[in-house]
């Protein structure tokens, strides 16, 4: 599951490669847009909003191509005629210019909508950790709206704040010393945690490998994420993993039982 910084990098790649360029060929390999053809149109820009990508394309009408990487998706930009890094059957969108081809593989969402409807695509999102209009107070307000909700679940809810996936959720709970199941209302230092979230994404948006520990060496980059059974970097206790979250949308949750003790709710 790509995190907000990964999506930000994908937006920048597309923006650098395509903005200002005329499309010489387009191919939308999804049923609802199979006949769409934007060749001759000019790509204006690509921006990220949380984990959503918006590619604005001006033809006879102003379009927005909305894509989402979901679990396995990726955008790649290649010199024209180069071999694609993934099987052609996985391609969902192909945007070609006179020199380059951008291919979106295994995308979770591919939608072409009139520009005026962009808000319907991303208007539900909370403040974007990497967006130009980042608003910490509003993110905190939204997180606190349901004080009984488990912190891990609230952090993953893109309508609270946008950009955090499973990896940052686990890492943030660890650095805050809070069990992911702790109700939001019981978390002291929530503002610091949110600031930390922004810091982590900001640091990692500029580099190809993600690290939350500050150490870029293989296997040293994470505190707890995907480290179940390995010793905690602070106290040596084996890291635990469990599935958590709303039914049908459970995700793996990682924590150190000693650094992030689960407080049992008082009786009654
Ligand atoms: Zn520990």
Tab-separated table of C-alpha atoms and ligand atoms in Angstrom:
chain	number	residue	atom	x	y	z
A	1	UNK	CA	0.000	0.000	0.000
A	2	UNK	CA	1.779	3.169	-1.152
A	3	UNK	CA	1.990	6.002	1.348
A	4	UNK	CA	1.463	9.705	0.685
A	5	UNK	CA	5.134	10.380	0.000
A	6	UNK	CA	5.270	7.639	-2.649
A	7	UNK	CA	2.260	9.169	-4.371
A	8	UNK	CA	3.841	12.619	-4.119
A	9	UNK	CA	6.936	11.283	-5.902
A	10	UNK	CA	4.786	9.697	-8.606
A	11	UNK	CA	3.046	13.053	-9.136
A	12	UNK	CA	6.378	14.817	-9.441
A	13	UNK	CA	7.664	12.259	-11.935
A	14	UNK	CA	4.587	12.673	-14.127
A	15	UNK	CA	4.641	16.433	-13.749
A	16	UNK	CA	8.293	16.731	-14.762
A	17	UNK	CA	7.909	14.313	-17.665
A	18	UNK	CA	4.611	15.398	-19.199
A	19	UNK	CA	3.682	18.962	-18.268
A	20	UNK	CA	3.468	21.263	-21.257
A	21	UNK	CA	3.713	18.314	-23.661
A	22	UNK	CA	1.206	17.391	-26.353
A	23	UNK	CA	-0.089	13.828	-26.158
A	24	UNK	CA	0.494	11.945	-29.393
A	25	UNK	CA	-1.376	8.833	-28.273
A	26	UNK	CA	-3.498	7.810	-25.285
A	27	UNK	CA	-4.833	4.440	-24.255
A	28	UNK	CA	-7.221	3.983	-21.351
A	29	UNK	CA	-7.453	0.268	-20.686
A	30	UNK	CA	-10.470	0.356	-18.429
A	31	UNK	CA	-13.983	-0.476	-19.668
A	32	UNK	CA	-15.595	2.902	-18.901
A	33	UNK	CA	-12.990	4.896	-20.840
A	34	UNK	CA	-11.878	2.361	-23.464
A	35	UNK	CA	-12.945	4.645	-26.323
A	36	UNK	CA	-11.554	7.875	-24.873
A	37	UNK	CA	-8.854	9.507	-26.981
A	38	UNK	CA	-6.975	12.557	-25.764
A	39	UNK	CA	-4.321	12.637	-28.466
A	40	UNK	CA	-3.649	16.243	-29.469
A	41	UNK	CA	-4.436	17.490	-25.969
A	42	UNK	CA	-1.799	19.152	-23.776
A	43	UNK	CA	-0.890	17.970	-20.291
A	44	UNK	CA	-0.983	20.904	-17.933
A	45	UNK	CA	0.255	19.366	-14.690
A	46	UNK	CA	0.029	16.473	-12.259
A	47	UNK	CA	-0.552	17.013	-8.548
A	48	UNK	CA	-1.100	14.670	-5.638
A	49	UNK	CA	-3.887	15.057	-3.096
A	50	UNK	CA	-3.290	12.606	-0.289
A	51	UNK	CA	-2.914	9.300	-2.103
A	52	UNK	CA	-4.770	10.480	-5.212
A	53	UNK	CA	-3.122	11.628	-8.430
A	54	UNK	CA	-4.716	14.297	-10.597
A	55	UNK	CA	-3.336	14.787	-14.110
A	56	UNK	CA	-4.879	17.841	-15.731
A	57	UNK	CA	-5.153	17.603	-19.498
A	58	UNK	CA	-6.427	20.374	-21.764
A	59	UNK	CA	-8.006	19.343	-25.059
A	60	UNK	CA	-11.199	20.645	-26.574
A	61	UNK	CA	-12.415	20.320	-23.022
A	62	UNK	CA	-10.521	20.469	-19.749
A	63	UNK	CA	-10.117	16.995	-18.317
A	64	UNK	CA	-8.703	15.561	-15.136
A	65	UNK	CA	-7.321	12.058	-15.147
A	66	UNK	CA	-7.763	10.710	-11.637
A	67	UNK	CA	-5.599	7.718	-10.714
A	68	UNK	CA	-4.881	5.894	-7.479
A	69	UNK	CA	-2.115	3.360	-6.894
A	70	UNK	CA	-4.101	1.301	-4.325
A	71	UNK	CA	-2.139	-1.868	-3.475
A	72	UNK	CA	0.079	-2.701	-6.440
A	73	UNK	CA	-0.107	0.304	-8.733
A	74	UNK	CA	2.806	2.289	-10.136
A	75	UNK	CA	3.426	4.958	-12.765
A	76	UNK	CA	6.551	4.573	-14.904
A	77	UNK	CA	7.917	6.983	-17.496
A	78	UNK	CA	10.093	5.552	-20.267
A	79	UNK	CA	11.788	6.725	-23.421
A	80	UNK	CA	9.584	5.797	-26.327
A	81	UNK	CA	10.322	2.343	-27.708
A	82	UNK	CA	11.884	1.093	-24.468
A	83	UNK	CA	10.798	-2.177	-22.986
A	84	UNK	CA	8.133	-1.829	-20.287
A	85	UNK	CA	9.173	-2.965	-16.805
A	86	UNK	CA	5.888	-4.805	-16.223
A	87	UNK	CA	3.675	-6.996	-18.440
A	88	UNK	CA	1.549	-5.007	-20.905
A	89	UNK	CA	-1.549	-6.749	-19.536
A	90	UNK	CA	-1.074	-4.799	-16.294
A	91	UNK	CA	-1.127	-1.421	-18.060
A	92	UNK	CA	-4.242	0.628	-17.275
A	93	UNK	CA	-3.274	3.963	-18.834
A	94	UNK	CA	-0.767	4.869	-21.534
A	95	UNK	CA	0.070	8.526	-22.205
A	96	UNK	CA	2.508	9.082	-25.049
A	97	UNK	CA	4.351	12.210	-26.161
A	98	UNK	CA	6.792	12.528	-29.064
A	99	UNK	CA	9.663	11.345	-26.875
A	100	UNK	CA	8.239	9.547	-23.888
A	101	UNK	CA	5.586	7.189	-22.707
A	102	UNK	CA	4.022	7.196	-19.246
A	103	UNK	CA	2.427	3.901	-18.273
A	104	UNK	CA	0.226	3.400	-15.237
A	105	UNK	CA	0.392	-0.272	-14.187
A	106	UNK	CA	-2.163	-2.032	-11.943
A	107	UNK	CA	-3.811	1.222	-10.935
A	108	UNK	CA	-6.670	0.889	-8.460
A	109	UNK	CA	-8.636	3.810	-9.889
A	110	UNK	CA	-8.657	5.250	-13.419
A	111	UNK	CA	-11.235	7.949	-14.040
A	112	UNK	CA	-11.435	10.686	-16.622
A	113	UNK	CA	-13.665	13.515	-15.434
A	114	UNK	CA	-14.381	17.096	-16.484
A	115	UNK	CA	-12.067	19.432	-14.520
A	116	UNK	CA	-15.000	21.073	-12.755
A	117	UNK	CA	-15.794	17.802	-10.998
A	118	UNK	CA	-12.398	17.388	-9.318
A	119	UNK	CA	-13.868	18.231	-5.959
A	120	UNK	CA	-16.081	15.150	-6.133
A	121	UNK	CA	-12.907	13.062	-6.355
A	122	UNK	CA	-10.868	14.537	-3.527
A	123	UNK	CA	-13.191	16.931	-1.682
A	124	UNK	CA	-13.801	14.351	1.053
A	125	UNK	CA	-10.121	14.211	2.037
A	126	UNK	CA	-8.817	15.713	5.230
A	127	UNK	CA	-5.834	18.103	5.186
A	128	UNK	CA	-3.077	16.741	2.942
A	129	UNK	CA	0.183	16.220	4.854
A	130	UNK	CA	2.186	17.060	1.727
A	131	UNK	CA	-0.283	19.474	0.156
A	132	UNK	CA	0.101	23.216	-0.278
A	133	UNK	CA	-2.853	23.883	2.038
A	134	UNK	CA	-1.734	21.720	4.988
A	135	UNK	CA	-3.759	22.695	8.062
A	136	UNK	CA	-2.611	21.068	11.297
A	137	UNK	CA	-5.430	22.470	13.446
A	138	UNK	CA	-8.065	21.122	11.057
A	139	UNK	CA	-6.398	17.686	10.965
A	140	UNK	CA	-6.407	17.591	14.778
A	141	UNK	CA	-10.027	18.684	14.902
A	142	UNK	CA	-11.017	15.883	12.520
A	143	UNK	CA	-8.973	13.275	14.390
A	144	UNK	CA	-10.639	14.251	17.675
A	145	UNK	CA	-14.164	14.134	16.266
A	146	UNK	CA	-14.548	10.555	17.456
A	147	UNK	CA	-12.512	10.241	20.679
A	148	UNK	CA	-13.403	6.558	21.105
A	149	UNK	CA	-11.886	5.508	17.799
A	150	UNK	CA	-8.604	3.554	17.917
A	151	UNK	CA	-5.660	5.801	16.985
A	152	UNK	CA	-4.348	3.459	14.271
A	153	UNK	CA	-7.699	3.375	12.530
A	154	UNK	CA	-8.141	7.162	12.748
A	155	UNK	CA	-4.681	7.799	11.270
A	156	UNK	CA	-5.504	5.581	8.283
A	157	UNK	CA	-8.807	7.364	7.651
A	158	UNK	CA	-8.012	9.730	4.769
A	159	UNK	CA	-10.968	11.958	5.656
A	160	UNK	CA	-9.194	12.842	8.952
A	161	UNK	CA	-5.826	13.691	7.398
A	162	UNK	CA	-4.514	12.477	4.057
A	163	UNK	CA	-1.304	10.632	3.263
A	164	UNK	CA	-0.771	8.055	6.017
A	165	UNK	CA	-0.762	4.365	5.108
A	166	UNK	CA	-0.098	1.241	7.121
A	167	UNK	CA	3.632	1.796	7.382
A	168	UNK	CA	3.561	5.339	8.770
A	169	UNK	CA	0.656	4.431	11.029
A	170	UNK	CA	2.735	1.723	12.730
A	171	UNK	CA	5.842	3.874	12.906
A	172	UNK	CA	4.025	6.912	14.289
A	173	UNK	CA	2.316	4.915	17.023
A	174	UNK	CA	5.728	3.535	17.997
A	175	UNK	CA	7.550	6.867	18.173
A	176	UNK	CA	4.639	8.252	20.196
A	177	UNK	CA	4.828	5.260	22.556
A	178	UNK	CA	1.139	4.572	22.014
A	179	UNK	CA	-0.572	1.261	21.253
A	180	UNK	CA	-2.450	1.509	17.901
A	181	UNK	CA	-5.682	0.456	19.635
A	182	UNK	CA	-5.577	3.381	22.099
A	183	UNK	CA	-8.686	5.557	21.739
A	184	UNK	CA	-7.816	8.908	20.142
A	185	UNK	CA	-9.260	10.749	23.149
A	186	UNK	CA	-6.717	9.054	25.448
A	187	UNK	CA	-3.673	9.995	23.379
A	188	UNK	CA	-1.650	12.744	25.018
A	189	UNK	CA	0.589	14.623	22.644
A	190	UNK	CA	-1.576	14.203	19.559
A	191	UNK	CA	-0.316	17.529	18.070
A	192	UNK	CA	3.260	16.274	18.362
A	193	UNK	CA	2.308	13.005	16.687
A	194	UNK	CA	0.696	14.851	13.771
A	195	UNK	CA	3.749	17.097	13.420
A	196	UNK	CA	5.916	13.991	13.420
A	197	UNK	CA	3.757	12.533	10.647
A	198	UNK	CA	4.366	15.562	8.485
A	199	UNK	CA	8.101	15.444	9.237
A	200	UNK	CA	8.363	11.771	8.274
A	201	UNK	CA	6.575	12.251	4.957
A	202	UNK	CA	8.466	15.455	4.163
A	203	UNK	CA	11.818	13.746	4.785
A	204	UNK	CA	10.958	10.703	2.712
A	205	UNK	CA	9.316	12.448	-0.223
A	206	UNK	CA	12.775	13.437	-1.468
A	207	UNK	CA	14.377	10.007	-1.383
A	208	UNK	CA	13.919	6.675	-3.086
A	209	UNK	CA	14.029	4.594	0.103
A	210	UNK	CA	11.758	5.312	3.021
A	211	UNK	CA	13.184	5.443	6.509
A	212	UNK	CA	11.595	6.498	9.779
A	213	UNK	CA	14.590	5.667	11.972
A	214	UNK	CA	16.893	7.978	10.017
A	215	UNK	CA	19.073	4.981	9.131
A	216	UNK	CA	19.019	4.231	5.390
A	217	UNK	CA	20.671	0.807	5.583
A	218	UNK	CA	18.647	-2.219	4.573
A	219	UNK	CA	16.679	-3.688	7.515
A	220	UNK	CA	17.501	-0.637	9.676
A	221	UNK	CA	14.922	1.731	8.221
A	222	UNK	CA	11.846	0.962	10.312
A	223	UNK	CA	11.088	0.830	14.030
A	224	UNK	CA	8.335	-1.798	13.960
A	225	UNK	CA	6.719	-2.043	10.504
A	226	UNK	CA	7.107	-5.590	9.132
A	227	UNK	CA	9.497	-6.382	11.990
A	228	UNK	CA	7.250	-8.845	13.851
A	229	UNK	CA	9.237	-11.233	16.057
A	230	UNK	CA	12.357	-9.055	15.671
A	231	UNK	CA	13.671	-7.325	18.797
A	232	UNK	CA	12.483	-3.777	19.457
A	233	UNK	CA	15.265	-1.300	18.647
A	234	UNK	CA	14.717	0.420	21.985
A	235	UNK	CA	14.066	-2.355	24.468
A	236	UNK	CA	14.683	-5.689	22.754
A	237	UNK	CA	11.150	-7.045	23.266
A	238	UNK	CA	9.906	-8.971	20.207
A	239	UNK	CA	7.660	-6.819	17.990
A	240	UNK	CA	4.080	-8.041	17.731
A	241	UNK	CA	1.694	-8.060	14.782
A	242	UNK	CA	-2.088	-8.431	14.603
A	243	UNK	CA	-4.841	-7.647	12.157
A	244	UNK	CA	-6.866	-4.610	13.188
A	245	UNK	CA	-9.421	-2.187	11.789
A	246	UNK	CA	-13.024	-2.220	10.641
A	247	UNK	CA	-14.424	-5.576	9.437
A	248	UNK	CA	-13.474	-6.275	5.837
A	249	UNK	CA	-10.737	-3.617	5.858
A	250	UNK	CA	-8.378	-5.076	8.441
A	251	UNK	CA	-4.707	-4.215	8.186
A	252	UNK	CA	-1.634	-5.572	9.862
A	253	UNK	CA	-0.743	-3.555	12.918
A	254	UNK	CA	2.767	-3.721	14.446
A	255	UNK	CA	3.817	-2.643	17.934
A	256	UNK	CA	6.230	-3.231	20.776
A	257	UNK	CA	4.255	-4.569	23.750
A	258	UNK	CA	6.727	-3.016	26.168
A	259	UNK	CA	7.212	0.478	24.599
A	260	UNK	CA	3.543	0.689	23.588
A	261	UNK	CA	1.597	-0.999	26.387
A	262	UNK	CA	-2.098	-1.447	25.767
A	263	UNK	CA	-4.003	0.222	28.557
A	264	UNK	CA	-7.054	-1.715	29.546
A	265	UNK	CA	-10.161	0.417	29.818
A	266	UNK	CA	-11.412	1.014	33.367
A	267	UNK	CA	-14.476	-1.020	34.325
A	268	UNK	CA	-17.857	0.517	33.663
B	1	LIG	ZN1	10.246	-1.682	22.852
